[in-house]
Coordinates of C-alpha atoms and ligand atoms in Angstrom, one line a residue:
X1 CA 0.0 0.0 0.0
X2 CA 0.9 3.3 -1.1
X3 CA 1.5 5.3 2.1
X4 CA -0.4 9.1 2.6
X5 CA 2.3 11.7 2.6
X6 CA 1.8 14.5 5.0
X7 CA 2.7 18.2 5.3
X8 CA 2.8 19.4 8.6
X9 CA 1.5 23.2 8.6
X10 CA 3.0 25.4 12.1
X11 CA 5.2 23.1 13.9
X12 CA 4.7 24.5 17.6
X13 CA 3.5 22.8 20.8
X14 CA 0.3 20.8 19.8
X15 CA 2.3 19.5 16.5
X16 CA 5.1 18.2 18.9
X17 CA 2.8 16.8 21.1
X18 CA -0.3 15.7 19.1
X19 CA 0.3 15.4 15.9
X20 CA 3.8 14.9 15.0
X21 CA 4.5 11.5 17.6
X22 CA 1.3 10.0 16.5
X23 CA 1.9 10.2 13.0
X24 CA 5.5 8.5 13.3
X25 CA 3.8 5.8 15.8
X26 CA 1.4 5.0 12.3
X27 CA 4.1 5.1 9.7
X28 CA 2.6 1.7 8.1
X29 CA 0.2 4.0 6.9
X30 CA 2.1 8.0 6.7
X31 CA 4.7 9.2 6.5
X32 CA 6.1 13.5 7.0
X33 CA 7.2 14.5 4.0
X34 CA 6.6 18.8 4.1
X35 CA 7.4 20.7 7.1
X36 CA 5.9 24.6 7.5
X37 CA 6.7 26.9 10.1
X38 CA 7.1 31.2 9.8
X39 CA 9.6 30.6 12.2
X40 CA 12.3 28.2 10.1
X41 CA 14.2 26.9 12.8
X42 CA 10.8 25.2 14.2
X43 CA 10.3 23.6 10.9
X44 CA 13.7 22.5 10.5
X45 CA 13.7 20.4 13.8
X46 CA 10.6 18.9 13.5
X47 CA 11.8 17.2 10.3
X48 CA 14.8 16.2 11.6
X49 CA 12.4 14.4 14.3
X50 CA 10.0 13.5 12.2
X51 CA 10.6 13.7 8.7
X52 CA 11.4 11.4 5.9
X53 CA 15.4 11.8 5.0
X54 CA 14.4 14.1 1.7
X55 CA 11.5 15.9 3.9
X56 CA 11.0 19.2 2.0
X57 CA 10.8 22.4 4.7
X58 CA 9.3 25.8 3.9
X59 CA 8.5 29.3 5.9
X60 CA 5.2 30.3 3.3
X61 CA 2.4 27.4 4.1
X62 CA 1.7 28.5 0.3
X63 CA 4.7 26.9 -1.3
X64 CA 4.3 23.3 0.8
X65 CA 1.0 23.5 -1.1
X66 CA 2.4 23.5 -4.2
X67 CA 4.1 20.4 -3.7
X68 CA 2.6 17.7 -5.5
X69 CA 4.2 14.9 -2.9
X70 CA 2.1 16.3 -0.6
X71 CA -1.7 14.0 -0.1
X72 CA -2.7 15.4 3.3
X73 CA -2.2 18.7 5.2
X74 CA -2.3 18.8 9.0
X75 CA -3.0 22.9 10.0
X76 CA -1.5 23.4 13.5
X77 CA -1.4 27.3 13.3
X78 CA -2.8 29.8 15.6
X79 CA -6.6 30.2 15.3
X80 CA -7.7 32.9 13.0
X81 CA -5.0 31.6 10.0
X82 CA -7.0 28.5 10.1
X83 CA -9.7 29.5 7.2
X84 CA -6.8 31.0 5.1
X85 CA -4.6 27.6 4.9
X86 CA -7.9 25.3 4.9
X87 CA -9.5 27.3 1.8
X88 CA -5.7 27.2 0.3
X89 CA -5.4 23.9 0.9
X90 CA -8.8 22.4 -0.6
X91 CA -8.0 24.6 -3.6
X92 CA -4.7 22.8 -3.8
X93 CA -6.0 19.4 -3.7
X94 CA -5.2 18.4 -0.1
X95 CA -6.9 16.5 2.2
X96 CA -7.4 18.5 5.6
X97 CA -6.9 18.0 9.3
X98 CA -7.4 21.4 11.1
X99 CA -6.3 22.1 14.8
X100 CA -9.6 22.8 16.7
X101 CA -11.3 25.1 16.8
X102 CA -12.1 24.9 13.2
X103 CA -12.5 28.9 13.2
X104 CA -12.9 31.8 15.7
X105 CA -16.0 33.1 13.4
X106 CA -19.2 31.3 12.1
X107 CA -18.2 33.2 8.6
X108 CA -14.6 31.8 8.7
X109 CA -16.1 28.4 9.6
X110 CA -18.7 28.7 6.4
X111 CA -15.8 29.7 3.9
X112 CA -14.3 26.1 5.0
X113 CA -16.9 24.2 4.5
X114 CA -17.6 25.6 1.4
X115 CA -14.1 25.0 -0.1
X116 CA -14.3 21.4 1.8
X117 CA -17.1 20.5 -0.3
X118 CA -16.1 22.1 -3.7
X119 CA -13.1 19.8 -3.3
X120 CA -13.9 16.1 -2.8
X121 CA -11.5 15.5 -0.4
X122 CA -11.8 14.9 3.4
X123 CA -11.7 17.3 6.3
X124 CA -11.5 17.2 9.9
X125 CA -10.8 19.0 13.0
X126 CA -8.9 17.7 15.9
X127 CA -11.4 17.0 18.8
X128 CA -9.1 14.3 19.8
X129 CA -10.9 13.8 23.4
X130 CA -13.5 11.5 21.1
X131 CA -11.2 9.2 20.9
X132 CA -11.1 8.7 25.0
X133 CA -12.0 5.6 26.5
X134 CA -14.7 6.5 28.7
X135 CA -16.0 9.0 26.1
X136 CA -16.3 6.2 23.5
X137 CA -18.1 3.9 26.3
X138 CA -20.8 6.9 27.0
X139 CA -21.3 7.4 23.1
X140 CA -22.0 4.0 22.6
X141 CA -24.4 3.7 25.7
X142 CA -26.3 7.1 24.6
X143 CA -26.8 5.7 21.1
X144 CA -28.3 2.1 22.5
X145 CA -30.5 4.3 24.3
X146 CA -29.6 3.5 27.6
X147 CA -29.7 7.1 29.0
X148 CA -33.3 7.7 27.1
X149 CA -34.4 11.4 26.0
X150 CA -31.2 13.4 26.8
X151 CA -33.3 16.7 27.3
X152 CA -30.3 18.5 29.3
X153 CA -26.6 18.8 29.2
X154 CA -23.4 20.6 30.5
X155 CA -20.2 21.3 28.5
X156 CA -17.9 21.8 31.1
X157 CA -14.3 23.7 30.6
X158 CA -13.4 25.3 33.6
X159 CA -9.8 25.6 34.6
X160 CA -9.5 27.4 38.3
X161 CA -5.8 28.6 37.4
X162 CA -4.3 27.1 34.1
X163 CA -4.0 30.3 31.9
X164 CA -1.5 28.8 28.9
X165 CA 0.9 32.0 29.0
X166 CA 2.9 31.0 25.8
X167 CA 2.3 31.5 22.1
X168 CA -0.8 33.6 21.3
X169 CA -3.2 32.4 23.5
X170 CA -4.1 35.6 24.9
X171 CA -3.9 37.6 21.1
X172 CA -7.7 38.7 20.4
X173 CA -6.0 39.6 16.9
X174 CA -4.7 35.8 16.7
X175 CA -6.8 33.7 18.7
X176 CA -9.7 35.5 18.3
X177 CA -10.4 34.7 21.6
X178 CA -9.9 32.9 25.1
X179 CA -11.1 29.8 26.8
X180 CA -14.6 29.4 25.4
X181 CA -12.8 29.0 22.1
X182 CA -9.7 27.1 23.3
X183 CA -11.5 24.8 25.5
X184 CA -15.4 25.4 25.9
X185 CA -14.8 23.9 22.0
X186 CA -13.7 20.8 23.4
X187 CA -16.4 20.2 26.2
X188 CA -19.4 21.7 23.6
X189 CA -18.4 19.3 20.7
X190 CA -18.6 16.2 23.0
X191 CA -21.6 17.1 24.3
X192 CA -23.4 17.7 20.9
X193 CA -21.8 14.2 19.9
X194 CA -23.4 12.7 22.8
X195 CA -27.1 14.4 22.7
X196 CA -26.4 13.5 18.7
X197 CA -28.1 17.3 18.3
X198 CA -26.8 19.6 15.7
X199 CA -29.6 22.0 15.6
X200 CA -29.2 24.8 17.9
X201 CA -32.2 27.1 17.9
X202 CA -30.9 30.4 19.7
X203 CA -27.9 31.2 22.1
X204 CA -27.6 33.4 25.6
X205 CA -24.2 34.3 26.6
X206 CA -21.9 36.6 28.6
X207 CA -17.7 36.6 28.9
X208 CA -15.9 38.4 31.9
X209 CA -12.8 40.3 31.6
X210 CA -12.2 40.3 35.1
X211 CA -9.2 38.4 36.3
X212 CA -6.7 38.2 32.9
X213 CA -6.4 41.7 33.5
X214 CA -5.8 42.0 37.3
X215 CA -1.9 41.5 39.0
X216 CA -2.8 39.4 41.5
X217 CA -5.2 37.0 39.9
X218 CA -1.8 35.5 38.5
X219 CA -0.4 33.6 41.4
X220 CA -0.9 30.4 41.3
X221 CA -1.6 29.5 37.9
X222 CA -0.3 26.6 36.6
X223 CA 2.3 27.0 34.0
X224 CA 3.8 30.2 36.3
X225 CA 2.6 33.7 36.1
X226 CA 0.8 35.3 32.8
X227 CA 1.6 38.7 31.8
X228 CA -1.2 40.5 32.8
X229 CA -0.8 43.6 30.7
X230 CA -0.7 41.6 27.2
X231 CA -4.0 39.9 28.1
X232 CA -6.9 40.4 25.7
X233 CA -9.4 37.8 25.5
X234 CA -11.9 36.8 28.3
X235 CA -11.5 34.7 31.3
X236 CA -14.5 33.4 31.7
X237 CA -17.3 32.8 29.8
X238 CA -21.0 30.8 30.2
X239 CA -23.7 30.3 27.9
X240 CA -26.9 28.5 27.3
X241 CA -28.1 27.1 24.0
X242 CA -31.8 26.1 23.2
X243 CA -32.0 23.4 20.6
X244 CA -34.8 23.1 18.2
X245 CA -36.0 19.9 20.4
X246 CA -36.4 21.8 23.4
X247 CA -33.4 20.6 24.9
X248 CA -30.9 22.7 26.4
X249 CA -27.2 22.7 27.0
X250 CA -24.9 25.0 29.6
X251 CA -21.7 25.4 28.5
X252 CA -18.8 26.8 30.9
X253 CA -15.5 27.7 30.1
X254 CA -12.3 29.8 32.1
X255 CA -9.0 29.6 31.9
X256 CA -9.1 31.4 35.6
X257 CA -11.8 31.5 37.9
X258 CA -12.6 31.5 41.2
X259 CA -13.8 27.9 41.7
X260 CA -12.8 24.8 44.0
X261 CA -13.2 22.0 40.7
X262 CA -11.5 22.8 37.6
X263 CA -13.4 20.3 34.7
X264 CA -12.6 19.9 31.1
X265 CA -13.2 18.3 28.0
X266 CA -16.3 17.2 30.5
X267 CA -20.1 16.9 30.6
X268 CA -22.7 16.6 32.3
X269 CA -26.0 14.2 30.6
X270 CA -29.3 14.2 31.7
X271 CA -32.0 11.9 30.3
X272 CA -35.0 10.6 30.8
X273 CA -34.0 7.0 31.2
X274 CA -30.7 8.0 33.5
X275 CA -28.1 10.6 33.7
X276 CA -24.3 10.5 33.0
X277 CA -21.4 12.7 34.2
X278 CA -17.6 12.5 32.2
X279 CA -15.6 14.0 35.2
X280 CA -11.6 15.1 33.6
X281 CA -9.5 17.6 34.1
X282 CA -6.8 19.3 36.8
X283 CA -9.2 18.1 40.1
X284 CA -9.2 14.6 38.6
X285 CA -6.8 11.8 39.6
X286 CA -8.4 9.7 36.2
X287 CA -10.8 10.2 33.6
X288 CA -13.9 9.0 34.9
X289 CA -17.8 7.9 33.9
X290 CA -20.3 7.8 36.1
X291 CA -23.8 7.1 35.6
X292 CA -26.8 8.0 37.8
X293 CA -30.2 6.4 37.7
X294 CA -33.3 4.7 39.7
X295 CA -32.5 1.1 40.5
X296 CA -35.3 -1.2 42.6
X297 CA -36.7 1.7 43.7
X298 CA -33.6 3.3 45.0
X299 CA -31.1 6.1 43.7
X300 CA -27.9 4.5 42.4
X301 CA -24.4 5.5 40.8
X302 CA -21.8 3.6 38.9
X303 CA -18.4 4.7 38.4
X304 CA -16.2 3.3 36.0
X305 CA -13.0 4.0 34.5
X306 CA -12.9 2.4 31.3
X307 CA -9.7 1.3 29.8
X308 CA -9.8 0.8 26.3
X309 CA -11.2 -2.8 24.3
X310 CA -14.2 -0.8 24.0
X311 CA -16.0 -1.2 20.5
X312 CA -14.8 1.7 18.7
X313 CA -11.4 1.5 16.4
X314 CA -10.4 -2.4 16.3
X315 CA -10.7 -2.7 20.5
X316 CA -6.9 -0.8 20.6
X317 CA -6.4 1.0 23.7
X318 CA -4.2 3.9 22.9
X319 CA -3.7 7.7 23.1
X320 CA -6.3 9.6 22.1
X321 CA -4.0 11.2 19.8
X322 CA -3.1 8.4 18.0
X323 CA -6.6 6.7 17.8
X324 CA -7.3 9.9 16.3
X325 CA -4.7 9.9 13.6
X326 CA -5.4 6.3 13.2
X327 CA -8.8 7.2 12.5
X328 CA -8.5 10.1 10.2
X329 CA -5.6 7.8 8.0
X330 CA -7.5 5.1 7.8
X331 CA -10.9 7.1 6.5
X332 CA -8.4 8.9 4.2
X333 CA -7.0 5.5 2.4
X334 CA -10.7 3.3 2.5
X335 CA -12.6 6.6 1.3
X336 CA -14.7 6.5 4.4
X337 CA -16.0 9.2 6.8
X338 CA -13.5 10.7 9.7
X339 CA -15.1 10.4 13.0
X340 CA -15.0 14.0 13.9
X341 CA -17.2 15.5 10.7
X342 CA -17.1 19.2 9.4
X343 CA -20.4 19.6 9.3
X344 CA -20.7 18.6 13.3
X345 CA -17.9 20.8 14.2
X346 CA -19.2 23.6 12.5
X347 CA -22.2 24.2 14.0
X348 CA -19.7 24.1 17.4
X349 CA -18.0 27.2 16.0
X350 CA -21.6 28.5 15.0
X351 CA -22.6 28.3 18.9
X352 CA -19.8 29.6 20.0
X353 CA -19.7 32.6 17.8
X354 CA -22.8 33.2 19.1
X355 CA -22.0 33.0 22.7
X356 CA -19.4 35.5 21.7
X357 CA -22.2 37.6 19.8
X358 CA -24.8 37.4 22.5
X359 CA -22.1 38.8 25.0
X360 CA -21.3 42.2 22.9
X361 CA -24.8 42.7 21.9
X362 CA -26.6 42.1 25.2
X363 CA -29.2 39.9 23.7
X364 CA -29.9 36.6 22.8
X365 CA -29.3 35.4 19.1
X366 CA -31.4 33.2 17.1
X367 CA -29.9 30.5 14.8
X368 CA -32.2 28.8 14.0
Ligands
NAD1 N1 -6.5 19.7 20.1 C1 -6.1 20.3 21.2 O1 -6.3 19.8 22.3 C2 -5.2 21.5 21.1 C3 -4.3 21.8 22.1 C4 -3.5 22.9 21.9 C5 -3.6 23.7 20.8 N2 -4.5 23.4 19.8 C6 -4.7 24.2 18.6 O2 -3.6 24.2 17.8 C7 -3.4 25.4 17.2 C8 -1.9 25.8 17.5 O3 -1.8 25.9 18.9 P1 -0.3 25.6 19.5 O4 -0.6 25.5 21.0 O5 0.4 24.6 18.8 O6 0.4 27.0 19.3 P2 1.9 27.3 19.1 O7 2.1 28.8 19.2 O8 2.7 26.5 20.1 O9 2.3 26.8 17.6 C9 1.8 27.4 16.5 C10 2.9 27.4 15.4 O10 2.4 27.9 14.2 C11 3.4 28.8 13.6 N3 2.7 29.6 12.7 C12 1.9 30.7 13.0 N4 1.4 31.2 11.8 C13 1.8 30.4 10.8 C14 1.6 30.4 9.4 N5 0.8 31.3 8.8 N6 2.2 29.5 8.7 C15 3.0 28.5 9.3 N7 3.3 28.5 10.6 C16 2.7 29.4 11.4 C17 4.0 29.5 14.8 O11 5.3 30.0 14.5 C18 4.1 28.3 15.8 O12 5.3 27.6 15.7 C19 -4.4 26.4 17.7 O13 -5.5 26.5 16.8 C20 -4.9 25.7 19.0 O14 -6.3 26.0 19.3 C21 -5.3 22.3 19.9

């Protein structure tokens, strides 16, 4: 079998921790062949690490594009550069996996899809925390049913102090914006996937600027002090989204708040048959699934940590990382769907927008 060749757009900290290692664990089926960074030296090394012997390294994402070798782009740039290189990138014939979140605008996200389809070639985002065990385990239970009408969720992504304080995390200009976008994306996807409910209906929200911008808020956090005076987007932000069912989701999301739990890439399920909480982050020892329900007349809860063998992806217990890379090759070579699918993961961008939009204009939007 011909093995996918792979250019490798930004080389900064999710490429050399995502992206980069999982690909070279599936080198039966990929190999790095293109390596794009603004910053040469970055793209250098990771093609040393990672790249064939003749791998090709550029500074303009624009000429890795060009190359012909190239089947499959992976887009690991800062936020708002993500619609530029995807659109590029579908014009250029590539297959696409984009760095979450797709796009820091419902507009942005649009453009993709439309270039997407024009193409014919695949597209996904990397909402790797699909791929986890216990997430897998609730996925399959809510689609046998076991939970019933899931009427109300959470999306939880709230850090107490984990501000990341490198890169551009706290650029409006770049990121477009702060944790809602960073992480609320994670903990909103899974909980859409779960309810298997793509049609929101209208969207309340509000953001707080209240502790990025304050000196003594940043003691404590956990990568070490962030600079106070260079930080632009919000710290906290909340919102509730009414679906076209009548159900409703809560999503939460900080990177710095004042809060015992910190929760993320979490939710919170509530049906009519049971309920079901995914409990991960910085308060949590392990990933953890519990379910809640009526049992003989009596309240009970079930914990479980699941370890892998679980139905998904050939029973492997692996990274998430991996299972995701593993996934998106494999849909690539046997012309079937990725897991995470750009039409799901835009209507996560459209919600969050929204969020974002109901915040600044004091009211709440309709979608739908
Ligand atoms: N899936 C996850 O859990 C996860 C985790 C972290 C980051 N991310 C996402 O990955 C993306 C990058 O985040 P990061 O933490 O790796 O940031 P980073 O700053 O560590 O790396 C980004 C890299 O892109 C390079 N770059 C910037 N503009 C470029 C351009 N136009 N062309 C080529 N290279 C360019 C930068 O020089 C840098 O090396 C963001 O969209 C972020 O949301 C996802």
């Amino acid at each position: 079998m011909k093995k996918l060749k792979i250019g490798i757009i930004g080389c900064g900290g999710i490429a050399n921790n995502k992206h980069m290692p999982s690909l070279a664990k599936l080198n039966h089926l990929a190999e790095m062949v293109a390596f794009c960074d603004i910053i040469h030296e970055k793209a250098v090394s990771a093609a040393q690490k990672f790249g064939t012997p003749d791998a090709k390294v550029y500074t303009d994402y624009r000429e890795l594009l060009a190359n012909e070798e190239v089947d499959v782009v992976h887009i690991c740039t800062p936020n708002v550069s993500h619609r530029e290189i995807t659109v590029a990138a579908f014009a250029a014939g590539k297959h696409v996996m984009c760095e979450k979140p797709m796009a820091h605008t419902a507009e942005d996200a649009q453009h993709m899809i439309d270039a997407w389809k024009k193409s014919g070639k695949m597209f996904t985002i990397g909402y790797q925390n699909r791929f986890r065990p216990e997430v897998q385990m609730l996925k399959n239970c809510c689609e046998n049913g076991e939970l019933g009408e899931i009427y109300y969720g959470k999306a939880h992504a709230v850090r107490r102090r984990a501000v990341p304080n490198w890169g551009v995390f706290l650029d409006k200009d770049k990121q477009g914006g702060g944790p809602l976008i960073d992480i609320g994306t994670h903990a909103l996807d899974l909980t859409l996937w779960f309810m298997d409910n793509y049609e929101p209906y209208s969207v309340s929200g509000t953001v707080f600027h209240k502790l990025g911008s304050l000196p003594e808020a940043v003691g404590g956090n956990m990568w070490g002090p962030w600079d106070h005076t260079k930080y632009e987007v919000e710290d906290s932000a909340f919102g509730y989204v009414k679906m076209k069912n009548g159900a409703l989701i809560y999503i939460e999301a900080s990177w710095a708040l004042n809060i015992l739990e910190s929760k993320e890439a979490s939710a919170t399920l509530c049906g009519t048959k049971a309920g079901a909480e995914i409990r991960s982050g910085m308060s949590y020892p392990v990933d953890n699934l519990i379910f809640n329900r009526v049992k003989a007349g009596m309240l009970v809860e079930e914990s479980l940590t699941p370890k892998g063998n679980v139905a998904y992806f050939e029973g492997v217990h692996e990274p998430p990382g991996i299972a995701e890379a593993r996934q998106w090759l494999t849909a690539i070579i046997e012309d079937r769907e990725p897991l995470v699918k750009p039409e799901q993961t835009f209507v996560v961008t459209k919600i969050l927008d929204a969020v974002y939009r109901s915040a600044r204009e004091g009211k709440e939007i309709i979608l739908g």
